[in-house]
PDB file of C-alpha atoms and ligand atoms in Angstrom:
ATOM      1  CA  UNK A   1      60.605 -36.536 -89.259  1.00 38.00           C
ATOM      2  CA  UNK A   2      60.795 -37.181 -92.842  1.00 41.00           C
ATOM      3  CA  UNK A   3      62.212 -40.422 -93.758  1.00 42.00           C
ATOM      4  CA  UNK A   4      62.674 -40.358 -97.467  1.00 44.00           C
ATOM      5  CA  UNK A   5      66.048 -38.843 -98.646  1.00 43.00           C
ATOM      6  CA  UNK A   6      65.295 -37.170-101.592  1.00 45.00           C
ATOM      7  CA  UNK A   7      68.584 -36.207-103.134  1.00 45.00           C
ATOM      8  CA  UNK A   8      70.362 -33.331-102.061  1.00 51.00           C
ATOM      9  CA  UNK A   9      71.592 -31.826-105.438  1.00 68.00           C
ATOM     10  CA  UNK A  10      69.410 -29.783-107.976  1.00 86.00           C
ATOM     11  CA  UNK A  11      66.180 -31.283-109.692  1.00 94.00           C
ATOM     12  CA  UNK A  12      65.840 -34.328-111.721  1.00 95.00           C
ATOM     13  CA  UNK A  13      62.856 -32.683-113.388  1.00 97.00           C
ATOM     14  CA  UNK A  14      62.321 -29.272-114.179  1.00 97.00           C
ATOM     15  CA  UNK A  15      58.864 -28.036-115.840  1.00 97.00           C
ATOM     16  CA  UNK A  16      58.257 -24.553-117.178  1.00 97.00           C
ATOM     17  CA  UNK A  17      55.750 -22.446-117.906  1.00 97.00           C
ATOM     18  CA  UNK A  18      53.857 -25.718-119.569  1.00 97.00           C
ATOM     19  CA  UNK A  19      50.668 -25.031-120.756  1.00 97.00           C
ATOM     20  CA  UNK A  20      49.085 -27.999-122.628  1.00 97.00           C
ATOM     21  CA  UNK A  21      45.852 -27.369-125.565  1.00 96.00           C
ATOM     22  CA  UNK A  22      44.099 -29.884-127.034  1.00 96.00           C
ATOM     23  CA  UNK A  23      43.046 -29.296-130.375  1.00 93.00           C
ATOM     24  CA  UNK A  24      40.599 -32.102-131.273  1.00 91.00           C
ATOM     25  CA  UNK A  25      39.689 -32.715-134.895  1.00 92.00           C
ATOM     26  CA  UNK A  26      35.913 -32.113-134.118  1.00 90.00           C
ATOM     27  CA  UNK A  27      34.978 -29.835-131.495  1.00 89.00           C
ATOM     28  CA  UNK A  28      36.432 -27.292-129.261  1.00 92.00           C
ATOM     29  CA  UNK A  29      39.950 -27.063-128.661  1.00 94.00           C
ATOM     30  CA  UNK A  30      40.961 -27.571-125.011  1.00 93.00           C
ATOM     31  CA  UNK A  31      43.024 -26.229-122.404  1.00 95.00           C
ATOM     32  CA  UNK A  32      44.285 -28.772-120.108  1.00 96.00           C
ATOM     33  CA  UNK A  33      47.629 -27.391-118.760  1.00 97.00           C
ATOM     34  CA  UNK A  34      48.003 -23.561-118.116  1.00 96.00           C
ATOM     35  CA  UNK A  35      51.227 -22.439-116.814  1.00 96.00           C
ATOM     36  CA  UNK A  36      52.727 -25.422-114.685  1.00 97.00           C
ATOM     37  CA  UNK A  37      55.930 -25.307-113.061  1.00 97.00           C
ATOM     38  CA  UNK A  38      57.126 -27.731-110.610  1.00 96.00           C
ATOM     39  CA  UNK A  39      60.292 -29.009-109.991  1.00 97.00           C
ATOM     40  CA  UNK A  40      61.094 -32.651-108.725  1.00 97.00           C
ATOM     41  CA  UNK A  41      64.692 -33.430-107.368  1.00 96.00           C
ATOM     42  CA  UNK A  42      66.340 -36.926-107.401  1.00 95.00           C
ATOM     43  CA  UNK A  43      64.800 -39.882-105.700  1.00 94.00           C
ATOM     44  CA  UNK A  44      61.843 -38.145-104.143  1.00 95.00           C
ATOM     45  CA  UNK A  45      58.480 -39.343-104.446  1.00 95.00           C
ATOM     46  CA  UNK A  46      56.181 -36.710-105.436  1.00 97.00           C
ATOM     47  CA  UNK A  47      52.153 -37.343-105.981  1.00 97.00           C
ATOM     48  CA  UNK A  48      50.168 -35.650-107.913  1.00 97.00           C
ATOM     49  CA  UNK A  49      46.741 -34.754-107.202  1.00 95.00           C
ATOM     50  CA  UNK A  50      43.594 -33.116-108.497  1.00 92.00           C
ATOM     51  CA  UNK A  51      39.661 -33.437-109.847  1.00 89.00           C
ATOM     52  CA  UNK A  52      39.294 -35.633-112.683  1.00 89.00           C
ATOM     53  CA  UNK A  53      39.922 -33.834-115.738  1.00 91.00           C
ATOM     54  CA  UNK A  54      42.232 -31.544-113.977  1.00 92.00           C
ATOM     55  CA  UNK A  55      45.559 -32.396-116.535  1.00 95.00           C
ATOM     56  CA  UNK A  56      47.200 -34.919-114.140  1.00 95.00           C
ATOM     57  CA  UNK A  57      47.592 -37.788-117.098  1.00 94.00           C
ATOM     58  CA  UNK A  58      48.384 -34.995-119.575  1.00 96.00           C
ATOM     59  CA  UNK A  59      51.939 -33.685-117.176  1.00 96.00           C
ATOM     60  CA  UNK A  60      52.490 -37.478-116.699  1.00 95.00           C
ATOM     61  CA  UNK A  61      52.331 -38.056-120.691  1.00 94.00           C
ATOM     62  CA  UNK A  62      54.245 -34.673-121.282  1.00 96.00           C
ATOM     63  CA  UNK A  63      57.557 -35.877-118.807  1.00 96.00           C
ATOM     64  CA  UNK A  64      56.835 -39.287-120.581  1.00 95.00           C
ATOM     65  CA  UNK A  65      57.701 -37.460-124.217  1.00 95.00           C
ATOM     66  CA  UNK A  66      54.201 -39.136-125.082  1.00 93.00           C
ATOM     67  CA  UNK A  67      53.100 -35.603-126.215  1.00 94.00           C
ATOM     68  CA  UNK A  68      55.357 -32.760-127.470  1.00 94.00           C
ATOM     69  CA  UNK A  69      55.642 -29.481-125.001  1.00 94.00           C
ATOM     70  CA  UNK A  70      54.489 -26.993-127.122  1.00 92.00           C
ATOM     71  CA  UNK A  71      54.535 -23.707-124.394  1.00 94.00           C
ATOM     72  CA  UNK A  72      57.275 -23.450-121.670  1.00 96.00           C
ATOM     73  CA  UNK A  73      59.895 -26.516-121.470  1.00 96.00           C
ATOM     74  CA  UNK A  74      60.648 -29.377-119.404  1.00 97.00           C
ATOM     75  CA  UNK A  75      64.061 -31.119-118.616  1.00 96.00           C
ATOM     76  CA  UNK A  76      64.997 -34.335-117.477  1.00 95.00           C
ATOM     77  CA  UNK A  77      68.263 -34.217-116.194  1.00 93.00           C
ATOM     78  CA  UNK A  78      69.103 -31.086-117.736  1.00 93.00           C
ATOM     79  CA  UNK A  79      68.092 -31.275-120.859  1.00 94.00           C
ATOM     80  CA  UNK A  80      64.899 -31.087-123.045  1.00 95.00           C
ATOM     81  CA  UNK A  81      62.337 -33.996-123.455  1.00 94.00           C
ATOM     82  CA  UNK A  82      62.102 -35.434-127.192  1.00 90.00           C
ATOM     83  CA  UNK A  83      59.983 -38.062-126.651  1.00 92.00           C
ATOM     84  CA  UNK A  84      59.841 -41.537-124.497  1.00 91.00           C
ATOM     85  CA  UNK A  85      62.631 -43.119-122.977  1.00 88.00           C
ATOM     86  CA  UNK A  86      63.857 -46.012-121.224  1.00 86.00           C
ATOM     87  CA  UNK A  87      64.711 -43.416-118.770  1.00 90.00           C
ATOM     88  CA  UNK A  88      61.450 -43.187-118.072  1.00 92.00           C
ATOM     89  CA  UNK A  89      58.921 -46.017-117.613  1.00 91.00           C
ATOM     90  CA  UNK A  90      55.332 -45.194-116.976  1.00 90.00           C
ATOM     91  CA  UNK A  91      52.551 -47.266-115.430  1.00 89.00           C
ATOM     92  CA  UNK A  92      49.608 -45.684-117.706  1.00 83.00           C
ATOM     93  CA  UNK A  93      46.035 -45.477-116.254  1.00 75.00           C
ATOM     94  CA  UNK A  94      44.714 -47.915-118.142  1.00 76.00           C
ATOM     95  CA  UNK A  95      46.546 -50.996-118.739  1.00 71.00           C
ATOM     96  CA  UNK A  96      48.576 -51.180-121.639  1.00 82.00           C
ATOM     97  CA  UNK A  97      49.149 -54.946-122.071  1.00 92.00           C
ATOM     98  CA  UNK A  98      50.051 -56.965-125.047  1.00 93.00           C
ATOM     99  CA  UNK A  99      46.552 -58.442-125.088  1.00 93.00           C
ATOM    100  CA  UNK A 100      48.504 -61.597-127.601  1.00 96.00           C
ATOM    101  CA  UNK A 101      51.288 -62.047-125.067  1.00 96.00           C
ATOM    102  CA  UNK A 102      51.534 -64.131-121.968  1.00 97.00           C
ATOM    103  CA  UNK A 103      52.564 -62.127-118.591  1.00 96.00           C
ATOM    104  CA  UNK A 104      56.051 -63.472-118.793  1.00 96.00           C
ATOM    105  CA  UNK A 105      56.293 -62.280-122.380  1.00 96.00           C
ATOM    106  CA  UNK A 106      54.766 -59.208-121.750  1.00 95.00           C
ATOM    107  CA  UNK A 107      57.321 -58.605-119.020  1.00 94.00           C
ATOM    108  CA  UNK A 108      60.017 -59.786-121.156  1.00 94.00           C
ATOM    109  CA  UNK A 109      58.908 -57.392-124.093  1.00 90.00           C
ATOM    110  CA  UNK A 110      60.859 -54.458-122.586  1.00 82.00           C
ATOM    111  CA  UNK A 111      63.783 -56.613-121.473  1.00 89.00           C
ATOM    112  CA  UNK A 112      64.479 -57.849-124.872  1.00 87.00           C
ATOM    113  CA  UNK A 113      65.291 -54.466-126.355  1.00 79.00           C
ATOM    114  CA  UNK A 114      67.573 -53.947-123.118  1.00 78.00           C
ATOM    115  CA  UNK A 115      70.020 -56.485-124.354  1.00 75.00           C
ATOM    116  CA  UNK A 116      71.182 -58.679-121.054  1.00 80.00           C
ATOM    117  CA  UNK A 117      71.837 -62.392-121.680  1.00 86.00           C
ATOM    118  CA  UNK A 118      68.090 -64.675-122.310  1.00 88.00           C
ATOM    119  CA  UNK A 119      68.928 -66.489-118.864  1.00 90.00           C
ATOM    120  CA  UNK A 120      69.424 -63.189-117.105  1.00 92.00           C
ATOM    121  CA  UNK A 121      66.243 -61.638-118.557  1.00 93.00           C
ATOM    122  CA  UNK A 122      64.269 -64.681-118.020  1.00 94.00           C
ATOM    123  CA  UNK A 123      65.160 -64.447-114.154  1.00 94.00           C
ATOM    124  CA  UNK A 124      64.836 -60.625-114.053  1.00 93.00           C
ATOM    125  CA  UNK A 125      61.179 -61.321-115.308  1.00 95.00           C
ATOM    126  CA  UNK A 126      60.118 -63.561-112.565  1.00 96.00           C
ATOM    127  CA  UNK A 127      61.601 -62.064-109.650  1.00 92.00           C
ATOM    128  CA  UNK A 128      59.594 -58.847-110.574  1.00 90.00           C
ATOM    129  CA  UNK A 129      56.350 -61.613-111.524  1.00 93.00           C
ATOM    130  CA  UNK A 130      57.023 -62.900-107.755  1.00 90.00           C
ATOM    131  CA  UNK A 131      57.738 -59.538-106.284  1.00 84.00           C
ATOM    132  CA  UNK A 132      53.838 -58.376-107.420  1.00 83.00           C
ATOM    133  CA  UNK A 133      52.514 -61.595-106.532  1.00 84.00           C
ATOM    134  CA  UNK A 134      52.021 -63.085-109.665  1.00 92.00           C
ATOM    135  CA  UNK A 135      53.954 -66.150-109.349  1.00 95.00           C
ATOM    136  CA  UNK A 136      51.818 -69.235-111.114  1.00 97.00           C
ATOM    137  CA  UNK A 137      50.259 -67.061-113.583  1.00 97.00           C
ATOM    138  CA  UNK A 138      53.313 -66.287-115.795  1.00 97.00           C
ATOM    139  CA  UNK A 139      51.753 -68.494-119.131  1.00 97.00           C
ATOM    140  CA  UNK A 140      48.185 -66.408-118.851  1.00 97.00           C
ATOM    141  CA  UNK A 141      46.903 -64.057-121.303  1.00 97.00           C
ATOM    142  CA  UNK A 142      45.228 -60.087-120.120  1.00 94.00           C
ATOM    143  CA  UNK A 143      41.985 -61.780-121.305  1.00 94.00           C
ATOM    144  CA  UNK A 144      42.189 -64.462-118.118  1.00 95.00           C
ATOM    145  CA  UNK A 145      43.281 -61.896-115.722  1.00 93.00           C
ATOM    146  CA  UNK A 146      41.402 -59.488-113.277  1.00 87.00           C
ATOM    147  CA  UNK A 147      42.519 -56.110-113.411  1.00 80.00           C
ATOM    148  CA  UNK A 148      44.052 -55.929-110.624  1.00 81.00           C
ATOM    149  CA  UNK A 149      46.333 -58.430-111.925  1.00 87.00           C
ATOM    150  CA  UNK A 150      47.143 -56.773-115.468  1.00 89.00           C
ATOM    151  CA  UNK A 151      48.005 -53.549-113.732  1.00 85.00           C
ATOM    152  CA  UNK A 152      50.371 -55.601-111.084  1.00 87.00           C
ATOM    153  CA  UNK A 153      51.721 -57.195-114.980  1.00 92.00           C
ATOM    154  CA  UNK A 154      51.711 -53.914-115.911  1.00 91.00           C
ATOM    155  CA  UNK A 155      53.512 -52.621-112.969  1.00 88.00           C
ATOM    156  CA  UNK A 156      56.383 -55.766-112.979  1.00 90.00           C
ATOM    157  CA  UNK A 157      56.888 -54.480-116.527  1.00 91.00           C
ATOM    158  CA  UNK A 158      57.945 -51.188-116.059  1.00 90.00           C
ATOM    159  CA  UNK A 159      60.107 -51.832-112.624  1.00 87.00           C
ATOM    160  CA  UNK A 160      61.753 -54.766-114.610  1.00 88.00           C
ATOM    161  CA  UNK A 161      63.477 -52.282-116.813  1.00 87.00           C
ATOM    162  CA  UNK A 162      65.017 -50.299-113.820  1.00 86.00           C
ATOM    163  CA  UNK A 163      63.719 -46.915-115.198  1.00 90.00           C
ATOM    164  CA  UNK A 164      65.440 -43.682-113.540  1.00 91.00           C
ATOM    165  CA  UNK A 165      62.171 -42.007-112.868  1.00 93.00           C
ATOM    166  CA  UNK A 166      58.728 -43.906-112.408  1.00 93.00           C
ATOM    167  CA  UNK A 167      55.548 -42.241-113.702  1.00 95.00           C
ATOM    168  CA  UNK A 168      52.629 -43.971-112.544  1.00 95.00           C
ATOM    169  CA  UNK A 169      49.233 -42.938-113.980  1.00 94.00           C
ATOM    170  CA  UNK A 170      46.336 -44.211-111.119  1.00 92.00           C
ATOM    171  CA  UNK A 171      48.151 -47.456-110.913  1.00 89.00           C
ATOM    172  CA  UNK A 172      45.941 -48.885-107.912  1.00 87.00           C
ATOM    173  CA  UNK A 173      42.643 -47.321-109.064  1.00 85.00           C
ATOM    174  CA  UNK A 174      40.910 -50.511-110.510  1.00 76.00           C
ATOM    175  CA  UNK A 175      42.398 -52.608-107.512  1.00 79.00           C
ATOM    176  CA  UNK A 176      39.706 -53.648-104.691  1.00 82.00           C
ATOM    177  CA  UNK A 177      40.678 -51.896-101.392  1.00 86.00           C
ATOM    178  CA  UNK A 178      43.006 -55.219 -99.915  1.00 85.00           C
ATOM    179  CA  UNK A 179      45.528 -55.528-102.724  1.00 80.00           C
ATOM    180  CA  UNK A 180      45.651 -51.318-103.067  1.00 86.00           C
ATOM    181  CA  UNK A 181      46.635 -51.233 -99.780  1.00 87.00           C
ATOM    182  CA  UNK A 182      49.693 -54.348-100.134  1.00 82.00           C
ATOM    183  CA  UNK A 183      50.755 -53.030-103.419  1.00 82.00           C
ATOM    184  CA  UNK A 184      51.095 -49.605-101.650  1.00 88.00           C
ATOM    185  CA  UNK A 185      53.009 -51.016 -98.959  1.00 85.00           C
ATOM    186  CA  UNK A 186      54.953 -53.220-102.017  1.00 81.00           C
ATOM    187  CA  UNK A 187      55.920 -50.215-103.774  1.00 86.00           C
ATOM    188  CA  UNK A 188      57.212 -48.506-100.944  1.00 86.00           C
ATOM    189  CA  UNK A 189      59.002 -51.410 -99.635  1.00 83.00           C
ATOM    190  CA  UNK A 190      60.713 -51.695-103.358  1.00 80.00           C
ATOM    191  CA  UNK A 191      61.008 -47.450-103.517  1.00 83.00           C
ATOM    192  CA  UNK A 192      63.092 -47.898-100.139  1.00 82.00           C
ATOM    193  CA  UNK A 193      65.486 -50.827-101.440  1.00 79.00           C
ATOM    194  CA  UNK A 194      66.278 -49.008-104.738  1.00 77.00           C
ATOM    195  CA  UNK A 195      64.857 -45.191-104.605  1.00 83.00           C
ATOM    196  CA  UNK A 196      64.410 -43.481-107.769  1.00 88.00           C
ATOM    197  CA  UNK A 197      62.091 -40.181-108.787  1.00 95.00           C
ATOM    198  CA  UNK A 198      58.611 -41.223-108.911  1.00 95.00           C
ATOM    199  CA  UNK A 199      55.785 -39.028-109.810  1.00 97.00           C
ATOM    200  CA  UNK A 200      52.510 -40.885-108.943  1.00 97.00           C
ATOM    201  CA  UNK A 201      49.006 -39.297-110.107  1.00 96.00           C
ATOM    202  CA  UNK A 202      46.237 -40.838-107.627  1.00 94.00           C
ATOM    203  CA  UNK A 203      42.445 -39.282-106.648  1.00 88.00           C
ATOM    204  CA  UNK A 204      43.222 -40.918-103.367  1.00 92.00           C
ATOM    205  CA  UNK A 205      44.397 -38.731-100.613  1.00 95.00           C
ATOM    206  CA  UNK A 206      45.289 -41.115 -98.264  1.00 94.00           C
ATOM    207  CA  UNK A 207      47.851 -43.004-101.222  1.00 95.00           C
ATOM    208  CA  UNK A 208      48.992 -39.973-102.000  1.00 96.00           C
ATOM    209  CA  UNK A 209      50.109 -38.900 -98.308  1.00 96.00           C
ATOM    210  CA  UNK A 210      50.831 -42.295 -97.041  1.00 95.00           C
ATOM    211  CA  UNK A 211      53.681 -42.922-100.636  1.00 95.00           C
ATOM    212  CA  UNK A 212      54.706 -39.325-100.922  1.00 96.00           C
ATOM    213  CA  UNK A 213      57.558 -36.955 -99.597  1.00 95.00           C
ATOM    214  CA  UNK A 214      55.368 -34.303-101.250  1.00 97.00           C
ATOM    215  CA  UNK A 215      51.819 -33.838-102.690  1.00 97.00           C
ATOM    216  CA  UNK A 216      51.362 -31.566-105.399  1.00 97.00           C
ATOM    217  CA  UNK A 217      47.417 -30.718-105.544  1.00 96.00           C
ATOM    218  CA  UNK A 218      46.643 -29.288-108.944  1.00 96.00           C
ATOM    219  CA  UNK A 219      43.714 -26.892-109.301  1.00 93.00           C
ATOM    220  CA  UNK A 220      40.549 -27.662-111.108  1.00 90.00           C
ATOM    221  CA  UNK A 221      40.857 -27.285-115.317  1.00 88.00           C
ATOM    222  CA  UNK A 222      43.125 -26.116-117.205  1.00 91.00           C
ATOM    223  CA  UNK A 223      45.386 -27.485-114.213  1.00 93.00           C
ATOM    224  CA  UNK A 224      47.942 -25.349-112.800  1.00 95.00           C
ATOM    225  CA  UNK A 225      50.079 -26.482-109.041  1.00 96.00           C
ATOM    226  CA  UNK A 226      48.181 -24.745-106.463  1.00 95.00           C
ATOM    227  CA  UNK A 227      50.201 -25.737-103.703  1.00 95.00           C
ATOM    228  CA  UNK A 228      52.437 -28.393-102.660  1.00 96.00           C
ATOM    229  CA  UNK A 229      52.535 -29.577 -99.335  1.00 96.00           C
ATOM    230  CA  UNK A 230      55.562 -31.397 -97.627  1.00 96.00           C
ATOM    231  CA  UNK A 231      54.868 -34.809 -96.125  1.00 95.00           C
ATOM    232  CA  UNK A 232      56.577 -35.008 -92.972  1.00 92.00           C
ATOM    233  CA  UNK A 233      56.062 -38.120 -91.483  1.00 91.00           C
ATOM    234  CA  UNK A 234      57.362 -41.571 -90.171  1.00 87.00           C
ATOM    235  CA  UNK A 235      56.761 -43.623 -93.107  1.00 82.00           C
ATOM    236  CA  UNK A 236      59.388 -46.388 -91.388  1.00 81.00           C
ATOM    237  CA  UNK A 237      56.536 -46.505 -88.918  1.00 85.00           C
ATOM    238  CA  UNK A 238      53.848 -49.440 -89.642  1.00 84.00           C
ATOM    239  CA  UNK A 239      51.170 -47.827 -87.746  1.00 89.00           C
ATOM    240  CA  UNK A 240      51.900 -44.230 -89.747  1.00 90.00           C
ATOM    241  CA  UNK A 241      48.603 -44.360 -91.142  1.00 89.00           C
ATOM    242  CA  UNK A 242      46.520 -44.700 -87.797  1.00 92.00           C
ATOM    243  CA  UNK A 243      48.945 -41.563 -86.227  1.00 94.00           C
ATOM    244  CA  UNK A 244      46.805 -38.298 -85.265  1.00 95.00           C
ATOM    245  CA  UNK A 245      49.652 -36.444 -87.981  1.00 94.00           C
ATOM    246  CA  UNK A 246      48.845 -38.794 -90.554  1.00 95.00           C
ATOM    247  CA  UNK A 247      45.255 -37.980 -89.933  1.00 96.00           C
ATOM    248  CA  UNK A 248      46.096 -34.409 -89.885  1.00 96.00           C
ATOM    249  CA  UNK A 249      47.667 -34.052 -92.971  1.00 96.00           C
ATOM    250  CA  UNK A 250      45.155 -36.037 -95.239  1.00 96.00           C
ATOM    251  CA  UNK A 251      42.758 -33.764 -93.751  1.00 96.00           C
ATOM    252  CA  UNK A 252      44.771 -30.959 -94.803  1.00 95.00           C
ATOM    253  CA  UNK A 253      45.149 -32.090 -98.066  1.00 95.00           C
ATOM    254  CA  UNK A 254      41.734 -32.768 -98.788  1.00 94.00           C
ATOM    255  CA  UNK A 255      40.687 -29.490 -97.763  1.00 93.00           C
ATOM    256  CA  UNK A 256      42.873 -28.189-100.924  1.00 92.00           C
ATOM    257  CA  UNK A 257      41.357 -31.029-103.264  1.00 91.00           C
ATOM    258  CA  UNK A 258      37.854 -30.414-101.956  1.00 90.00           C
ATOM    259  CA  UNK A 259      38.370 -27.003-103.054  1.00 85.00           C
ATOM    260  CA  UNK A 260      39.195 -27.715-106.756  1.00 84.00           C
ATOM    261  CA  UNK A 261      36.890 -30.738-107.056  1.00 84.00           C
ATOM    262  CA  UNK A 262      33.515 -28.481-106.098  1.00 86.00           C
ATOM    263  CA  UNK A 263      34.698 -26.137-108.708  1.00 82.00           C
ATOM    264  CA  UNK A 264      35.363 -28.803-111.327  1.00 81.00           C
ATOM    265  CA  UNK A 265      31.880 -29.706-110.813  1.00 83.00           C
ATOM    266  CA  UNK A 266      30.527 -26.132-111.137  1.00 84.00           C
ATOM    267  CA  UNK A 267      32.461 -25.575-114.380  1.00 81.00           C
ATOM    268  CA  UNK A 268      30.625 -29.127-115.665  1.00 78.00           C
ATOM    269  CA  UNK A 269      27.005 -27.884-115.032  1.00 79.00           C
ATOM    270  CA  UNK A 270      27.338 -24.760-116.361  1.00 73.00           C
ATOM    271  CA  UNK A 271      26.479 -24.298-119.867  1.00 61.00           C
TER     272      UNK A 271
HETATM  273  N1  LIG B 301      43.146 -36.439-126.690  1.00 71.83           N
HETATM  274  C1  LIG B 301      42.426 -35.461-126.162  1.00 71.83           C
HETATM  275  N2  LIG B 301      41.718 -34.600-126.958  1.00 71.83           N
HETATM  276  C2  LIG B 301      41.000 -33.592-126.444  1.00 71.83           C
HETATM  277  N3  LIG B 301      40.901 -33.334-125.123  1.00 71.83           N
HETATM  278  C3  LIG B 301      41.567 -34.138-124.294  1.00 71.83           C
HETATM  279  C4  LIG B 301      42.353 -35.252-124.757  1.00 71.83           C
HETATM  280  N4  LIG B 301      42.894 -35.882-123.688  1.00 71.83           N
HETATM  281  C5  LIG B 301      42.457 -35.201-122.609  1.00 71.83           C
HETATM  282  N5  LIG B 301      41.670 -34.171-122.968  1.00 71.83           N
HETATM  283  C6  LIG B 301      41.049 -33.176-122.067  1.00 71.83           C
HETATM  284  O1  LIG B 301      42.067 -32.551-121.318  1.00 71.83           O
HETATM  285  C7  LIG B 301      41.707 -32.420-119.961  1.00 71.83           C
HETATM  286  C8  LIG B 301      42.732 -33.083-119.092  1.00 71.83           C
HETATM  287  O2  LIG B 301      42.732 -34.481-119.321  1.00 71.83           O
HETATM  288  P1  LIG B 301      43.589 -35.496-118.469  1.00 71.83           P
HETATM  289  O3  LIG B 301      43.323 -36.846-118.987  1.00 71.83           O
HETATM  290  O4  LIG B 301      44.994 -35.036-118.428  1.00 71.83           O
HETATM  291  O5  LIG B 301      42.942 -35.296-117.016  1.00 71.83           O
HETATM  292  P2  LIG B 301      43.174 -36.114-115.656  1.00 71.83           P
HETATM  293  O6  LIG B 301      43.475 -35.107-114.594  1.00 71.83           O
HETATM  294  O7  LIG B 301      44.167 -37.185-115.882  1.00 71.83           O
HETATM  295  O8  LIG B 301      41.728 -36.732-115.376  1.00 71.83           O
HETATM  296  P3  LIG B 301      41.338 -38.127-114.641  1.00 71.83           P
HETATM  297  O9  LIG B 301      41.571 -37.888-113.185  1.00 71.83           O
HETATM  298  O10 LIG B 301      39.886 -38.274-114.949  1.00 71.83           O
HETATM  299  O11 LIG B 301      42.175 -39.208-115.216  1.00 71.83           O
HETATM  300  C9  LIG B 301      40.318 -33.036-119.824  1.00 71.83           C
HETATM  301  O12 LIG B 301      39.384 -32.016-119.749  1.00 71.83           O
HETATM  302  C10 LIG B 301      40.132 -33.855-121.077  1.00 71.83           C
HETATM  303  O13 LIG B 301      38.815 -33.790-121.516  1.00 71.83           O
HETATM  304 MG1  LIG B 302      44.057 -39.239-115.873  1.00 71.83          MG
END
């Protein structure tokens, strides 16, 4: 049974026809995005997943209104994307830290513009600090933290200003297997107490069926959605990941990304 409620009216996000060329000032231009649709309704946690190089950070930037969408269209709540948001907070691949400002003052960077009262902000800050476990490091700079630790900073950041939709960009991928696995567990735990649309880009399988109601596997590039599979299982469960379905459906899934990664590779060793 699926747990998640993903809301029952029409999609938060639409995306059209989106195809995405890069047009580098030396070199050849390049195709990253060709023809991706997908739609992603209200609350539900959707992954993204595909071979490296496959467009996955390019869709996230393009719902983020970090780049313009040049073919096809995508909406946010009905209308048109014109370029970053509050709305929309995203957790970018690599961390994206005020390298000159403590982690409390990077967390209250994007507070500040938001406008509550200094005491309210101030507390806002550390209870997301404490919720990603970084209580006792609030007066330390990026350069004295691990990087497990900026992304959690970076992470505390963007929940801190309560965005509607979430796009996270590989947040766990520098994190040593222990703390991937509690922040996974964290961010589900905080997805259940206050869900909003999150569309999470991960290489890992496993993350992406153990966080996701569904997994959208992309092909190899230019990236289109070759399928999406539904997630249906007990995530309320705390042995979900050891059931034979859980087991079953990663195997699924990587079946699909297997797929696409051998022909990523192929493309890359031929001339
Ligand atoms: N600024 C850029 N200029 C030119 N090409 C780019 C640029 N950014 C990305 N690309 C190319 O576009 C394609 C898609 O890149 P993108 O970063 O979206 O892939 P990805 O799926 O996020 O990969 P990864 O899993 O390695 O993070 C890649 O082939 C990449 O080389
Ligand atoms: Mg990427």
């Amino acid at each position: 049974m699926q747990q998640h409620n993903a809301g029952s009216g029409g999609p938060q996000i639409v995306i059209e026809g989106v195809n995405h060329l890069y047009r580098p000032p030396a070199g050849r231009p390049v195709l990253a995005l060709e023809d991706v649709s997908l739609q992603v309704r209200p609350r539900e946690f959707l992954a993204l997943l595909g071979p490296s190089g496959c467009g996955k950070s390019t869709l996230l930037y393009l719902i983020g209104g970090f780049l313009p969408t040049e073919t096809g269209r995508i909406l946010f709540d009905g209308a048109p994307i014109a370029g970053p948001g509050p709305d929309r907070g995203i957790v970018f691949q690599h961390f994206a830290l005020f390298p000159w400002k403590t982690v409390r003052a990077n967390v209250l960077y994007a507070l500040e513009k938001m406008g509550p009262p200094r005491e309210q902000r101030a507390k806002r800050a550390q209870s997301f600090i404490d919720l990603v476990g970084l209580t006792g490091f609030e007066d330390s700079y990026p350069s004295q933290l691990s990087g497990g630790m900026k992304q959690r900073t970076a992470i505390a950041r963007t929940l801190a200003i309560d965005p509607k939709i979430l796009l996270m960009d590989e947040p766990f991928g520098a994190l040593d297997a222990q703390t991937r696995h509690l922040m996974q567990s964290e961010l589900l735990a905080i997805w259940r107490k206050s869900p909003k649309t999150v569309v999470f880009v991960t290489h890992d399988v496993q993350e992406a069926v153990y966080l996701a109601d569904r997994v959208a596997v992309m092909t190899a590039r230019p990236g289109r959605i070759k399928t999406i599979v539904d997630i249906r299982l007990d995530k309320s469960d705390p042995n979900v990941a050891k059931s034979s379905a859980f087991i079953d459906t990663v195997d699924q899934v990587w079946g699909l990304v297997r797929d696409e990664a051998i022909k990523a590779q192929e493309a890359r060793l031929s001339p």
